[in-house]
Amino acid sequence: MKNLLNSTDIATLFLDDALNVRRFTTQTTSIIKLIAGDAGRPITDITTDLDYPGLAADAREVLRTLVFIEKQVATCDGRWFLVRIMPYRTLENRIDGVVITFMDITKSKTLEAQLRQAQAETEKRAKKGTS
């Protein structure tokens, strides 16, 4: 299972219903400072590069409502991730925590910013031309 998850190249973090680290993919360690010994530790005790102080609160909300939450979140070094928090269901269809995925969207956020800048410059030139 771990090899399969690591091969997806998507950072994935599993937390139990008390928000303790259950397991994680290798890619997660580039976002959240995790080591193998962190299994069982509360996610709130672990350092992260994410600018997402509400991560634990959102995970609790997902456990309460069973409705997934998805947000675009920046890191302190300028990367962007689409963070998706979903209930973790066992084979017996019992909720046993949350699974959090982090998809790197830095390239698309960079392109989006470049397009907005180009649009603003175009509008500025158009206004100059009409005045």
PDB file of C-alpha atoms in Angstrom:
ATOM      1  CA  MET A   1       0.000   0.000   0.000  1.00  0.00           C
ATOM      2  CA  LYS A   2       2.815   2.421   0.882  1.00  0.00           C
ATOM      3  CA  ASN A   3       4.563   1.767  -2.455  1.00  0.00           C
ATOM      4  CA  LEU A   4       1.310   2.380  -4.323  1.00  0.00           C
ATOM      5  CA  LEU A   5       0.689   5.670  -2.516  1.00  0.00           C
ATOM      6  CA  ASN A   6       4.273   6.847  -3.039  1.00  0.00           C
ATOM      7  CA  SER A   7       4.070   6.031  -6.751  1.00  0.00           C
ATOM      8  CA  THR A   8       1.134   8.433  -7.217  1.00  0.00           C
ATOM      9  CA  ASP A   9       3.493  11.351  -6.525  1.00  0.00           C
ATOM     10  CA  ILE A  10       0.744  13.008  -4.451  1.00  0.00           C
ATOM     11  CA  ALA A  11       1.582  13.970  -0.891  1.00  0.00           C
ATOM     12  CA  THR A  12      -0.886  12.112   1.323  1.00  0.00           C
ATOM     13  CA  LEU A  13      -1.303  12.216   5.093  1.00  0.00           C
ATOM     14  CA  PHE A  14      -3.515   9.911   7.141  1.00  0.00           C
ATOM     15  CA  LEU A  15      -4.684  11.068  10.573  1.00  0.00           C
ATOM     16  CA  ASP A  16      -6.698   9.080  13.099  1.00  0.00           C
ATOM     17  CA  ASP A  17      -9.883  10.457  14.647  1.00  0.00           C
ATOM     18  CA  ALA A  18      -7.837  12.245  17.336  1.00  0.00           C
ATOM     19  CA  LEU A  19      -5.783  13.936  14.564  1.00  0.00           C
ATOM     20  CA  ASN A  20      -2.661  11.925  15.320  1.00  0.00           C
ATOM     21  CA  VAL A  21      -0.399  10.977  12.417  1.00  0.00           C
ATOM     22  CA  ARG A  22      -1.185   7.467  11.257  1.00  0.00           C
ATOM     23  CA  ARG A  23       0.947   7.310   8.083  1.00  0.00           C
ATOM     24  CA  PHE A  24       2.129   9.488   5.205  1.00  0.00           C
ATOM     25  CA  THR A  25       3.731   9.308   1.787  1.00  0.00           C
ATOM     26  CA  THR A  26       7.311  10.335   1.169  1.00  0.00           C
ATOM     27  CA  GLN A  27       6.148  13.421  -0.789  1.00  0.00           C
ATOM     28  CA  THR A  28       4.431  14.752   2.348  1.00  0.00           C
ATOM     29  CA  THR A  29       7.791  15.306   4.031  1.00  0.00           C
ATOM     30  CA  SER A  30       8.572  18.175   1.638  1.00  0.00           C
ATOM     31  CA  ILE A  31       5.539  20.060   3.011  1.00  0.00           C
ATOM     32  CA  ILE A  32       5.203  18.873   6.597  1.00  0.00           C
ATOM     33  CA  LYS A  33       8.337  18.057   8.594  1.00  0.00           C
ATOM     34  CA  LEU A  34       7.546  14.394   9.260  1.00  0.00           C
ATOM     35  CA  ILE A  35       9.766  11.449  10.115  1.00  0.00           C
ATOM     36  CA  ALA A  36       8.796   7.815  10.656  1.00  0.00           C
ATOM     37  CA  GLY A  37       8.863   8.338  14.433  1.00  0.00           C
ATOM     38  CA  ASP A  38       6.070  10.913  14.158  1.00  0.00           C
ATOM     39  CA  ALA A  39       3.417   8.198  13.825  1.00  0.00           C
ATOM     40  CA  GLY A  40       1.076   8.645  16.758  1.00  0.00           C
ATOM     41  CA  ARG A  41       1.949  12.309  17.322  1.00  0.00           C
ATOM     42  CA  PRO A  42      -0.720  15.022  17.055  1.00  0.00           C
ATOM     43  CA  ILE A  43      -0.564  16.906  13.767  1.00  0.00           C
ATOM     44  CA  THR A  44      -0.693  20.140  15.781  1.00  0.00           C
ATOM     45  CA  ASP A  45       2.763  19.317  17.249  1.00  0.00           C
ATOM     46  CA  ILE A  46       4.479  19.026  13.871  1.00  0.00           C
ATOM     47  CA  THR A  47       6.119  21.867  11.921  1.00  0.00           C
ATOM     48  CA  THR A  48       4.799  22.614   8.458  1.00  0.00           C
ATOM     49  CA  ASP A  49       5.710  24.908   5.566  1.00  0.00           C
ATOM     50  CA  LEU A  50       1.997  25.516   4.918  1.00  0.00           C
ATOM     51  CA  ASP A  51       0.398  28.859   5.708  1.00  0.00           C
ATOM     52  CA  TYR A  52      -2.660  27.019   6.988  1.00  0.00           C
ATOM     53  CA  PRO A  53      -3.254  27.606  10.694  1.00  0.00           C
ATOM     54  CA  GLY A  54      -6.763  26.151  10.321  1.00  0.00           C
ATOM     55  CA  LEU A  55      -5.653  22.691   9.156  1.00  0.00           C
ATOM     56  CA  ALA A  56      -6.536  20.916  12.431  1.00  0.00           C
ATOM     57  CA  ALA A  57      -9.838  22.801  12.760  1.00  0.00           C
ATOM     58  CA  ASP A  58     -10.784  21.876   9.189  1.00  0.00           C
ATOM     59  CA  ALA A  59      -9.875  18.232   9.835  1.00  0.00           C
ATOM     60  CA  ARG A  60     -12.118  18.236  12.925  1.00  0.00           C
ATOM     61  CA  GLU A  61     -14.924  19.769  10.836  1.00  0.00           C
ATOM     62  CA  VAL A  62     -14.590  17.008   8.246  1.00  0.00           C
ATOM     63  CA  LEU A  63     -14.810  14.408  11.022  1.00  0.00           C
ATOM     64  CA  ARG A  64     -17.904  16.140  12.414  1.00  0.00           C
ATOM     65  CA  THR A  65     -19.784  16.645   9.129  1.00  0.00           C
ATOM     66  CA  LEU A  66     -18.220  13.953   6.893  1.00  0.00           C
ATOM     67  CA  VAL A  67     -18.085  16.575   4.133  1.00  0.00           C
ATOM     68  CA  PHE A  68     -14.701  17.062   2.459  1.00  0.00           C
ATOM     69  CA  ILE A  69     -12.926  20.426   2.494  1.00  0.00           C
ATOM     70  CA  GLU A  70     -10.720  21.689  -0.315  1.00  0.00           C
ATOM     71  CA  LYS A  71      -8.543  24.814  -0.177  1.00  0.00           C
ATOM     72  CA  GLN A  72      -5.676  26.386  -2.091  1.00  0.00           C
ATOM     73  CA  VAL A  73      -2.883  26.992   0.385  1.00  0.00           C
ATOM     74  CA  ALA A  74       0.494  28.709   0.028  1.00  0.00           C
ATOM     75  CA  THR A  75       3.735  27.705   1.719  1.00  0.00           C
ATOM     76  CA  CYS A  76       6.298  29.997   3.282  1.00  0.00           C
ATOM     77  CA  ASP A  77       8.640  29.377   0.323  1.00  0.00           C
ATOM     78  CA  GLY A  78       6.128  30.388  -2.372  1.00  0.00           C
ATOM     79  CA  ARG A  79       4.739  26.997  -3.390  1.00  0.00           C
ATOM     80  CA  TRP A  80       0.991  26.414  -3.668  1.00  0.00           C
ATOM     81  CA  PHE A  81      -0.992  23.277  -2.890  1.00  0.00           C
ATOM     82  CA  LEU A  82      -4.561  22.186  -3.357  1.00  0.00           C
ATOM     83  CA  VAL A  83      -5.289  20.659   0.050  1.00  0.00           C
ATOM     84  CA  ARG A  84      -8.170  18.202   0.197  1.00  0.00           C
ATOM     85  CA  ILE A  85      -9.319  16.808   3.554  1.00  0.00           C
ATOM     86  CA  MET A  86     -11.661  13.808   3.347  1.00  0.00           C
ATOM     87  CA  PRO A  87     -13.078  11.326   5.825  1.00  0.00           C
ATOM     88  CA  TYR A  88     -11.079   8.094   5.934  1.00  0.00           C
ATOM     89  CA  ARG A  89     -13.380   5.084   5.619  1.00  0.00           C
ATOM     90  CA  THR A  90     -12.271   1.596   6.571  1.00  0.00           C
ATOM     91  CA  LEU A  91     -13.209  -1.502   4.575  1.00  0.00           C
ATOM     92  CA  GLU A  92     -16.085  -1.917   7.035  1.00  0.00           C
ATOM     93  CA  ASN A  93     -17.318   1.577   5.966  1.00  0.00           C
ATOM     94  CA  ARG A  94     -16.474   3.044   9.377  1.00  0.00           C
ATOM     95  CA  ILE A  95     -14.975   6.556   9.649  1.00  0.00           C
ATOM     96  CA  ASP A  96     -11.546   6.171  11.196  1.00  0.00           C
ATOM     97  CA  GLY A  97      -9.938   9.588  10.764  1.00  0.00           C
ATOM     98  CA  VAL A  98      -9.135  11.769   7.776  1.00  0.00           C
ATOM     99  CA  VAL A  99      -6.961  11.543   4.706  1.00  0.00           C
ATOM    100  CA  ILE A 100      -5.344  14.762   3.502  1.00  0.00           C
ATOM    101  CA  THR A 101      -3.891  15.135   0.027  1.00  0.00           C
ATOM    102  CA  PHE A 102      -1.618  17.929  -1.145  1.00  0.00           C
ATOM    103  CA  MET A 103      -1.450  18.482  -4.909  1.00  0.00           C
ATOM    104  CA  ASP A 104       1.203  20.925  -6.087  1.00  0.00           C
ATOM    105  CA  ILE A 105      -0.493  23.712  -8.066  1.00  0.00           C
ATOM    106  CA  THR A 106       2.447  26.133  -8.043  1.00  0.00           C
ATOM    107  CA  LYS A 107       2.758  26.199 -11.849  1.00  0.00           C
ATOM    108  CA  SER A 108      -0.906  26.997 -12.398  1.00  0.00           C
ATOM    109  CA  LYS A 109      -0.884  29.692  -9.680  1.00  0.00           C
ATOM    110  CA  THR A 110       2.210  31.257 -11.306  1.00  0.00           C
ATOM    111  CA  LEU A 111       0.534  31.257 -14.718  1.00  0.00           C
ATOM    112  CA  GLU A 112      -2.630  32.709 -13.205  1.00  0.00           C
ATOM    113  CA  ALA A 113      -0.646  35.578 -11.666  1.00  0.00           C
ATOM    114  CA  GLN A 114       1.134  36.226 -14.978  1.00  0.00           C
ATOM    115  CA  LEU A 115      -2.191  36.316 -16.837  1.00  0.00           C
ATOM    116  CA  ARG A 116      -3.676  38.749 -14.318  1.00  0.00           C
ATOM    117  CA  GLN A 117      -0.642  41.001 -14.645  1.00  0.00           C
ATOM    118  CA  ALA A 118      -0.830  40.918 -18.450  1.00  0.00           C
ATOM    119  CA  GLN A 119      -4.555  41.670 -18.319  1.00  0.00           C
ATOM    120  CA  ALA A 120      -3.984  44.621 -15.979  1.00  0.00           C
ATOM    121  CA  GLU A 121      -1.275  46.005 -18.283  1.00  0.00           C
ATOM    122  CA  THR A 122      -3.524  45.581 -21.322  1.00  0.00           C
ATOM    123  CA  GLU A 123      -6.386  47.385 -19.577  1.00  0.00           C
ATOM    124  CA  LYS A 124      -4.021  50.144 -18.483  1.00  0.00           C
ATOM    125  CA  ARG A 125      -2.828  50.631 -22.093  1.00  0.00           C
ATOM    126  CA  ALA A 126      -6.402  50.588 -23.370  1.00  0.00           C
ATOM    127  CA  LYS A 127      -7.417  53.296 -20.896  1.00  0.00           C
ATOM    128  CA  LYS A 128      -4.416  55.413 -21.915  1.00  0.00           C
ATOM    129  CA  GLY A 129      -5.383  55.059 -25.558  1.00  0.00           C
ATOM    130  CA  THR A 130      -8.960  56.258 -24.961  1.00  0.00           C
ATOM    131  CA  SER A 131      -8.134  59.283 -22.819  1.00  0.00           C
TER     132      SER A 131
END
